[in-house]
């Protein structure tokens, strides 16, 4: 069984937006309170996080998540990477480096944004990462078990205990992700002109921050139980699907359920939006069950 929990379903500013007095931002419905977009996936016996934005700490605490086998990054924008420093808590609890899977262009952004994490002589307590480079090929995520324990030396940093008892300084190693026996399928898209990735886990696909989905990617989306698509506005947008584009894409993909994420306050409050989507899908002849996702919603694929 694969389960995906939406940890955040809002835009880069979240909902409510600071200082906004619109009805959605002032709504008392908890389903209208949206952290920045992220998803927690339990798949193949693993705990996988997709994106770690500025709300990472709050999301982990809200859902009681204390262990991750991997973090998959869709792209380099701050609302999807801005919480990576907070993996330090997981380093200490698990005594492991956190395994990050991303493209080369995302790694280059991390080297700038988190330069202190890549220095040869790191500041004690800097986040401990192992970076796995991915591309459009399916890849494998494995359990952290057996990867070696980190030992914390006060005021000095993390080390690996060697067989002879000596301590080897840790490093944020960069390696290519394994492709044998893959359990994650990347989905290529464009966020305006920026290449980004979505991911398929079993029969659940998670797509966010796209405005274009190339024809070559549709075969990867066949036979889905659930698909997540992003939309921020009724009107055409340079880097996200409009609502109409997302609905037409839902109809073409043909998943049993479609969940909309990366939602802005441009859409009505939750109950009104659900009713609107039901009417729009009926008028457009879309058979997929299309609903807005909300923070804390869990969906499951029980197919083998």
mmCIF file of C-alpha atoms in Angstrom, residues 130-273:
data_model
loop_
_atom_site.group_PDB
_atom_site.id
_atom_site.type_symbol
_atom_site.label_atom_id
_atom_site.label_comp_id
_atom_site.label_asym_id
_atom_site.label_seq_id
_atom_site.Cartn_x
_atom_site.Cartn_y
_atom_site.Cartn_z
ATOM 1 C CA UNK A 130 23.903 12.804 1.205
ATOM 2 C CA UNK A 131 22.858 14.093 -2.216
ATOM 3 C CA UNK A 132 21.733 11.615 -4.883
ATOM 4 C CA UNK A 133 21.627 13.058 -8.387
ATOM 5 C CA UNK A 134 18.557 12.114 -10.414
ATOM 6 C CA UNK A 135 17.241 12.807 -13.888
ATOM 7 C CA UNK A 136 14.238 11.544 -15.830
ATOM 8 C CA UNK A 137 15.097 7.866 -15.309
ATOM 9 C CA UNK A 138 13.264 5.839 -12.640
ATOM 10 C CA UNK A 139 15.412 5.481 -9.536
ATOM 11 C CA UNK A 140 15.492 3.643 -6.240
ATOM 12 C CA UNK A 141 15.161 4.946 -2.706
ATOM 13 C CA UNK A 142 16.373 2.586 0.031
ATOM 14 C CA UNK A 143 16.045 2.464 3.785
ATOM 15 C CA UNK A 144 18.603 4.311 5.911
ATOM 16 C CA UNK A 145 19.310 1.118 7.837
ATOM 17 C CA UNK A 146 22.911 -0.013 7.448
ATOM 18 C CA UNK A 147 24.208 3.320 6.148
ATOM 19 C CA UNK A 148 26.400 3.962 9.194
ATOM 20 C CA UNK A 149 25.741 5.956 12.322
ATOM 21 C CA UNK A 150 26.856 9.520 12.912
ATOM 22 C CA UNK A 151 28.440 10.356 16.247
ATOM 23 C CA UNK A 152 28.163 13.862 17.612
ATOM 24 C CA UNK A 153 31.295 15.326 19.195
ATOM 25 C CA UNK A 154 30.450 18.390 21.269
ATOM 26 C CA UNK A 155 31.490 21.677 19.659
ATOM 27 C CA UNK A 156 33.229 19.758 16.879
ATOM 28 C CA UNK A 157 30.563 18.152 14.689
ATOM 29 C CA UNK A 158 29.511 14.775 13.329
ATOM 30 C CA UNK A 159 31.873 11.881 12.667
ATOM 31 C CA UNK A 160 31.683 8.256 11.513
ATOM 32 C CA UNK A 161 33.178 5.642 13.810
ATOM 33 C CA UNK A 162 35.654 3.449 11.903
ATOM 34 C CA UNK A 163 36.323 -0.281 12.559
ATOM 35 C CA UNK A 164 39.609 0.594 14.283
ATOM 36 C CA UNK A 165 37.765 2.958 16.618
ATOM 37 C CA UNK A 166 38.948 6.146 14.968
ATOM 38 C CA UNK A 167 36.542 8.890 13.882
ATOM 39 C CA UNK A 168 36.228 10.036 10.256
ATOM 40 C CA UNK A 169 34.746 13.488 9.630
ATOM 41 C CA UNK A 170 31.403 13.402 7.853
ATOM 42 C CA UNK A 171 30.912 14.943 4.446
ATOM 43 C CA UNK A 172 27.921 15.818 2.317
ATOM 44 C CA UNK A 173 28.708 13.245 -0.349
ATOM 45 C CA UNK A 174 27.211 13.572 -3.843
ATOM 46 C CA UNK A 175 26.497 10.343 -5.747
ATOM 47 C CA UNK A 176 24.284 9.200 -8.590
ATOM 48 C CA UNK A 177 20.977 7.706 -7.512
ATOM 49 C CA UNK A 178 20.692 3.940 -8.074
ATOM 50 C CA UNK A 179 18.527 2.837 -10.993
ATOM 51 C CA UNK A 180 18.323 -0.916 -10.357
ATOM 52 C CA UNK A 181 14.908 -2.064 -9.091
ATOM 53 C CA UNK A 182 13.467 1.481 -9.147
ATOM 54 C CA UNK A 183 10.550 2.413 -6.900
ATOM 55 C CA UNK A 184 10.125 6.074 -7.943
ATOM 56 C CA UNK A 185 9.305 7.348 -11.450
ATOM 57 C CA UNK A 186 10.189 11.012 -12.193
ATOM 58 C CA UNK A 187 7.809 13.039 -14.338
ATOM 59 C CA UNK A 188 9.369 15.868 -16.340
ATOM 60 C CA UNK A 189 7.611 19.210 -16.656
ATOM 61 C CA UNK A 190 8.314 22.909 -17.053
ATOM 62 C CA UNK A 191 7.697 25.629 -14.471
ATOM 63 C CA UNK A 192 7.600 28.499 -16.942
ATOM 64 C CA UNK A 193 10.955 27.675 -18.625
ATOM 65 C CA UNK A 194 12.490 25.939 -15.600
ATOM 66 C CA UNK A 195 12.727 22.130 -15.829
ATOM 67 C CA UNK A 196 11.082 20.543 -12.773
ATOM 68 C CA UNK A 197 10.113 17.048 -11.685
ATOM 69 C CA UNK A 198 7.000 15.392 -10.366
ATOM 70 C CA UNK A 199 7.056 11.835 -9.031
ATOM 71 C CA UNK A 200 5.008 8.663 -9.334
ATOM 72 C CA UNK A 201 4.851 6.251 -6.394
ATOM 73 C CA UNK A 202 2.940 3.106 -7.312
ATOM 74 C CA UNK A 203 -0.405 4.373 -8.614
ATOM 75 C CA UNK A 204 -0.146 7.830 -7.040
ATOM 76 C CA UNK A 205 1.460 10.688 -8.990
ATOM 77 C CA UNK A 206 2.390 14.004 -7.396
ATOM 78 C CA UNK A 207 2.794 16.964 -9.749
ATOM 79 C CA UNK A 208 3.305 20.526 -8.542
ATOM 80 C CA UNK A 209 4.713 23.780 -9.944
ATOM 81 C CA UNK A 210 4.215 22.936 -13.597
ATOM 82 C CA UNK A 211 2.802 24.965 -16.456
ATOM 83 C CA UNK A 212 3.711 22.471 -19.195
ATOM 84 C CA UNK A 213 3.632 18.672 -19.256
ATOM 85 C CA UNK A 214 5.424 17.318 -22.350
ATOM 86 C CA UNK A 215 3.775 14.704 -24.513
ATOM 87 C CA UNK A 216 6.577 12.264 -23.688
ATOM 88 C CA UNK A 217 5.453 12.079 -20.041
ATOM 89 C CA UNK A 218 1.863 10.925 -20.507
ATOM 90 C CA UNK A 219 2.751 7.211 -20.765
ATOM 91 C CA UNK A 220 4.137 7.493 -17.209
ATOM 92 C CA UNK A 221 0.690 8.591 -16.009
ATOM 93 C CA UNK A 222 -1.364 5.665 -17.232
ATOM 94 C CA UNK A 223 -3.398 3.560 -14.804
ATOM 95 C CA UNK A 224 -3.270 5.975 -11.887
ATOM 96 C CA UNK A 225 -5.580 5.775 -8.907
ATOM 97 C CA UNK A 226 -4.670 9.317 -7.784
ATOM 98 C CA UNK A 227 -2.991 12.279 -9.466
ATOM 99 C CA UNK A 228 -2.124 15.612 -7.871
ATOM 100 C CA UNK A 229 -2.034 18.688 -10.122
ATOM 101 C CA UNK A 230 -1.162 22.286 -9.337
ATOM 102 C CA UNK A 231 -3.213 25.378 -10.071
ATOM 103 C CA UNK A 232 -3.034 28.904 -8.676
ATOM 104 C CA UNK A 233 -5.565 30.904 -10.675
ATOM 105 C CA UNK A 234 -8.584 30.939 -12.951
ATOM 106 C CA UNK A 235 -6.520 32.932 -15.443
ATOM 107 C CA UNK A 236 -3.545 31.740 -17.524
ATOM 108 C CA UNK A 237 -0.337 31.839 -15.497
ATOM 109 C CA UNK A 238 3.248 31.867 -16.746
ATOM 110 C CA UNK A 239 4.468 29.100 -14.415
ATOM 111 C CA UNK A 240 1.435 27.135 -13.193
ATOM 112 C CA UNK A 241 -1.595 25.472 -14.738
ATOM 113 C CA UNK A 242 -4.712 27.585 -14.756
ATOM 114 C CA UNK A 243 -7.770 25.871 -13.319
ATOM 115 C CA UNK A 244 -9.124 25.061 -16.782
ATOM 116 C CA UNK A 245 -5.755 23.656 -17.880
ATOM 117 C CA UNK A 246 -5.559 21.498 -14.765
ATOM 118 C CA UNK A 247 -9.084 20.176 -15.309
ATOM 119 C CA UNK A 248 -8.432 19.351 -18.964
ATOM 120 C CA UNK A 249 -5.208 17.635 -17.965
ATOM 121 C CA UNK A 250 -7.110 15.655 -15.353
ATOM 122 C CA UNK A 251 -9.546 14.506 -18.012
ATOM 123 C CA UNK A 252 -6.747 13.372 -20.291
ATOM 124 C CA UNK A 253 -4.797 11.534 -17.576
ATOM 125 C CA UNK A 254 -7.945 9.737 -16.490
ATOM 126 C CA UNK A 255 -6.969 8.936 -12.910
ATOM 127 C CA UNK A 256 -9.802 7.851 -10.670
ATOM 128 C CA UNK A 257 -9.169 10.808 -8.357
ATOM 129 C CA UNK A 258 -7.558 14.185 -9.057
ATOM 130 C CA UNK A 259 -6.397 16.422 -6.211
ATOM 131 C CA UNK A 260 -5.594 20.089 -6.780
ATOM 132 C CA UNK A 261 -2.715 21.624 -4.845
ATOM 133 C CA UNK A 262 -0.539 24.757 -4.718
ATOM 134 C CA UNK A 263 -3.823 26.651 -4.320
ATOM 135 C CA UNK A 264 -4.011 30.405 -3.826
ATOM 136 C CA UNK A 265 -6.604 32.631 -2.195
ATOM 137 C CA UNK A 266 -7.907 33.389 -5.709
ATOM 138 C CA UNK A 267 -10.150 30.343 -5.381
ATOM 139 C CA UNK A 268 -13.199 30.288 -3.084
ATOM 140 C CA UNK A 269 -13.238 28.696 0.343
ATOM 141 C CA UNK A 270 -13.131 24.912 0.508
ATOM 142 C CA UNK A 271 -16.825 23.937 0.425
ATOM 143 C CA UNK A 272 -17.680 26.450 -2.292
ATOM 144 C CA UNK A 273 -14.692 25.337 -4.357
#
